[in-house]
Structures are given as structure tokens and as C-alpha cells.
Amino acid sequence: PTGPLNREVKSSGSAVNGFCGDDTRFETIGWDVEVLKAFTSPAFVWGSDGHDAPWPSTCFISKEITDAIGYMVPPVLRRGFFDVAWVSLARLTRTEKVVPCMFRHDNSAGDPKSANFKPSHQVPPRVIAEDEANFNYWLANDAKRDAQKIRRAIYL
């Protein structure tokens, strides 16, 4: 989904763009108000997804940020590591904002105790391995450059 997502973000006229999986459940009433309130300055915004610490399985990003780097998800990725890239960039640029909302990432289809249970998004292990290698390359070679582009755009 990286290509279509990045193309849409580039052409978007919205001040904020979000990534929400088809298996995301918005469990907090008024989540949209909380997200918008967080954008007092350009930021990466997320809430809790049911894990021990808030994590961006659902993420909202200021247009200034995506315009600065030219993408929402590093183009080298195909299916995974989006969340780790967002955390990396947000922390490198000090633009991480966490809202008190639950965006549960329900990556299952049906009852996991059922004999017929199958995860809804089976990604071939080869694709995950390729994304991991590509993420590690991006982190080592491009993440700091992309963070610098963000800082130049938002801290002028």
C-alpha cells in the first residue's frame, strides 16, 4: 500500500493526513477532536493501540511534514515497519504527540480461539524480511536526512 498512500498524501489538500488500517477500531468517543487538538504545531500524532505503550498503528501527520519529506511512509517499504519509521522520525524531530485515545489495531478475522481462525493480513515472510532490511537501510542512511528536511520545514 505504500505507493498509493504516498501518491494520495502528495495530492491531498488536507492539513492533516492519517493512516488507519481497515482493521482499526476507534474506541474513544471524541477521538477526532482529541487528534485535532494535538496539532498546535506540526506533528506525528497517535494514541494507544492496546499495547503496553502508545504506538502508531494508526497515525496522523501534519501536511508540512509529509510535504517536507515527500512521503507519508518511506517509499522503500511495502507492508511493514511504517510504525517504526514514524516513531523514528517523530523522535528525531521532537514532533511526537500522543493523545488519550484508543485506536485498537484488530489484526484478526473472527475468533482467534476458533479452529477456522486465520489472521486477516497474512503477509509473506519474504516481504516482511525485505521490509526489515529496507527499513534498516533507511534508518542507517536516510532517516537523519529526512528528519533534517522536517526540521528545516517546521522550525524556520
Tab-separated table of C-alpha atoms in Angstrom:
chain	number	residue	atom	x	y	z
A	1	PRO	CA	0.000	0.000	0.000
A	2	THR	CA	2.992	2.375	0.140
A	3	GLY	CA	2.777	3.708	-3.419
A	4	PRO	CA	-0.926	4.639	-3.401
A	5	LEU	CA	-0.679	6.060	0.121
A	6	ASN	CA	2.257	8.297	-0.753
A	7	ARG	CA	0.636	9.441	-4.015
A	8	GLU	CA	-2.570	10.409	-2.215
A	9	VAL	CA	-0.721	12.293	0.541
A	10	LYS	CA	1.178	14.331	-2.064
A	11	SER	CA	-2.052	15.413	-3.757
A	12	SER	CA	-4.036	15.920	-0.546
A	13	GLY	CA	-5.253	19.379	0.344
A	14	SER	CA	-5.819	18.401	3.979
A	15	ALA	CA	-3.734	19.946	6.768
A	16	VAL	CA	-3.512	16.518	8.397
A	17	ASN	CA	-3.355	13.071	6.796
A	18	GLY	CA	-3.890	9.796	8.567
A	19	PHE	CA	-3.143	6.137	8.203
A	20	CYS	CA	-5.828	3.849	9.590
A	21	GLY	CA	-5.864	0.189	8.759
A	22	ASP	CA	-9.050	-1.482	7.637
A	23	ASP	CA	-8.906	-3.350	10.925
A	24	THR	CA	-8.670	-0.247	13.149
A	25	ARG	CA	-11.387	0.295	15.749
A	26	PHE	CA	-11.837	3.844	17.038
A	27	GLU	CA	-12.818	3.113	20.620
A	28	THR	CA	-12.638	6.580	22.200
A	29	ILE	CA	-15.659	8.830	21.797
A	30	GLY	CA	-14.443	12.182	20.504
A	31	TRP	CA	-11.169	10.777	19.199
A	32	ASP	CA	-11.256	13.142	16.225
A	33	VAL	CA	-11.440	16.204	18.488
A	34	GLU	CA	-8.501	14.936	20.568
A	35	VAL	CA	-6.417	14.345	17.448
A	36	LEU	CA	-7.135	17.801	16.031
A	37	LYS	CA	-6.374	19.467	19.382
A	38	ALA	CA	-2.909	17.884	19.291
A	39	PHE	CA	-1.982	19.791	16.134
A	40	THR	CA	-0.930	23.051	17.758
A	41	SER	CA	2.250	22.637	15.706
A	42	PRO	CA	3.328	20.183	13.003
A	43	ALA	CA	3.443	16.691	14.468
A	44	PHE	CA	3.113	12.940	14.271
A	45	VAL	CA	0.074	12.054	16.409
A	46	TRP	CA	-1.092	8.700	17.722
A	47	GLY	CA	-2.767	7.130	20.709
A	48	SER	CA	-2.924	3.753	22.336
A	49	ASP	CA	-3.482	0.649	20.256
A	50	GLY	CA	-3.847	-1.816	23.112
A	51	HIS	CA	-0.152	-2.432	23.745
A	52	ASP	CA	1.742	-1.506	26.906
A	53	ALA	CA	2.845	1.859	25.499
A	54	PRO	CA	1.150	4.118	22.920
A	55	TRP	CA	2.137	3.048	19.419
A	56	PRO	CA	1.209	4.374	15.955
A	57	SER	CA	-0.638	1.549	14.272
A	58	THR	CA	-2.975	4.455	13.450
A	59	CYS	CA	-1.080	7.688	12.802
A	60	PHE	CA	-1.920	11.256	11.812
A	61	ILE	CA	0.762	13.512	10.291
A	62	SER	CA	0.832	17.228	9.525
A	63	LYS	CA	0.920	18.143	5.845
A	64	GLU	CA	4.033	20.280	6.484
A	65	ILE	CA	5.883	17.111	7.452
A	66	THR	CA	4.763	14.969	4.529
A	67	ASP	CA	5.432	17.851	2.121
A	68	ALA	CA	8.935	18.286	3.536
A	69	ILE	CA	9.965	14.661	3.003
A	70	GLY	CA	7.723	13.859	0.048
A	71	TYR	CA	6.036	10.833	1.590
A	72	MET	CA	3.956	9.506	4.462
A	73	VAL	CA	5.719	6.141	4.507
A	74	PRO	CA	9.326	5.653	3.418
A	75	PRO	CA	8.970	4.513	-0.205
A	76	VAL	CA	11.371	1.604	0.326
A	77	LEU	CA	8.743	-0.146	2.477
A	78	ARG	CA	5.929	-2.332	1.158
A	79	ARG	CA	3.857	-3.715	4.043
A	80	GLY	CA	5.637	-3.304	7.337
A	81	PHE	CA	7.713	-1.072	9.580
A	82	PHE	CA	5.595	2.030	8.865
A	83	ASP	CA	5.040	2.487	12.594
A	84	VAL	CA	8.726	2.207	13.485
A	85	ALA	CA	9.599	4.743	10.769
A	86	TRP	CA	7.015	7.209	12.165
A	87	VAL	CA	8.351	6.786	15.697
A	88	SER	CA	11.915	7.247	14.458
A	89	LEU	CA	11.114	10.459	12.579
A	90	ALA	CA	8.902	11.843	15.352
A	91	ARG	CA	11.594	11.311	17.951
A	92	LEU	CA	14.395	12.636	15.748
A	93	THR	CA	12.385	15.834	15.175
A	94	ARG	CA	10.721	16.054	18.606
A	95	THR	CA	7.293	16.107	16.966
A	96	GLU	CA	5.724	13.081	18.682
A	97	LYS	CA	2.354	13.757	20.279
A	98	VAL	CA	0.261	11.104	21.992
A	99	VAL	CA	-3.464	11.630	22.502
A	100	PRO	CA	-5.554	9.954	25.229
A	101	CYS	CA	-7.444	7.811	22.734
A	102	MET	CA	-7.718	4.125	21.927
A	103	PHE	CA	-7.262	3.152	18.287
A	104	ARG	CA	-7.288	-0.599	18.623
A	105	HIS	CA	-5.486	-2.461	15.877
A	106	ASP	CA	-7.505	-5.638	15.494
A	107	ASN	CA	-5.374	-7.686	13.136
A	108	SER	CA	-7.617	-10.735	13.199
A	109	ALA	CA	-10.549	-12.137	11.336
A	110	GLY	CA	-13.007	-13.844	13.611
A	111	ASP	CA	-12.436	-15.554	16.913
A	112	PRO	CA	-8.750	-16.451	17.441
A	113	LYS	CA	-9.881	-19.457	19.508
A	114	SER	CA	-11.815	-20.841	16.574
A	115	ALA	CA	-10.434	-23.813	14.643
A	116	ASN	CA	-11.086	-21.837	11.427
A	117	PHE	CA	-9.213	-18.714	12.588
A	118	LYS	CA	-6.867	-17.082	10.090
A	119	PRO	CA	-5.188	-13.684	10.570
A	120	SER	CA	-6.743	-11.182	8.194
A	121	HIS	CA	-3.488	-9.800	6.826
A	122	GLN	CA	-1.166	-12.629	6.078
A	123	VAL	CA	1.985	-11.100	4.671
A	124	PRO	CA	4.500	-13.495	3.184
A	125	PRO	CA	7.589	-13.832	5.409
A	126	ARG	CA	9.758	-12.852	2.427
A	127	VAL	CA	8.002	-9.460	2.212
A	128	ILE	CA	8.468	-8.834	5.941
A	129	ALA	CA	12.161	-9.794	5.690
A	130	GLU	CA	12.616	-7.442	2.711
A	131	ASP	CA	10.864	-4.622	4.569
A	132	GLU	CA	13.028	-5.194	7.622
A	133	ALA	CA	16.180	-4.958	5.521
A	134	ASN	CA	14.858	-1.887	3.695
A	135	PHE	CA	13.825	-0.236	6.971
A	136	ASN	CA	17.261	-0.849	8.467
A	137	TYR	CA	18.884	0.632	5.360
A	138	TRP	CA	16.584	3.691	5.529
A	139	LEU	CA	17.268	4.127	9.244
A	140	ALA	CA	21.036	3.960	8.750
A	141	ASN	CA	21.218	6.055	5.572
A	142	ASP	CA	18.163	8.264	5.073
A	143	ALA	CA	16.272	8.819	8.337
A	144	LYS	CA	18.549	11.582	9.635
A	145	ARG	CA	18.437	13.364	6.277
A	146	ASP	CA	14.630	13.123	6.249
A	147	ALA	CA	14.485	14.408	9.837
A	148	GLN	CA	16.641	17.376	8.802
A	149	LYS	CA	14.189	18.165	5.979
A	150	ILE	CA	11.355	18.135	8.512
A	151	ARG	CA	13.236	20.378	10.948
A	152	ARG	CA	14.041	22.877	8.187
A	153	ALA	CA	10.400	22.991	7.105
A	154	ILE	CA	8.781	23.359	10.511
A	155	TYR	CA	11.326	25.231	12.616
A	156	LEU	CA	12.003	28.175	10.264
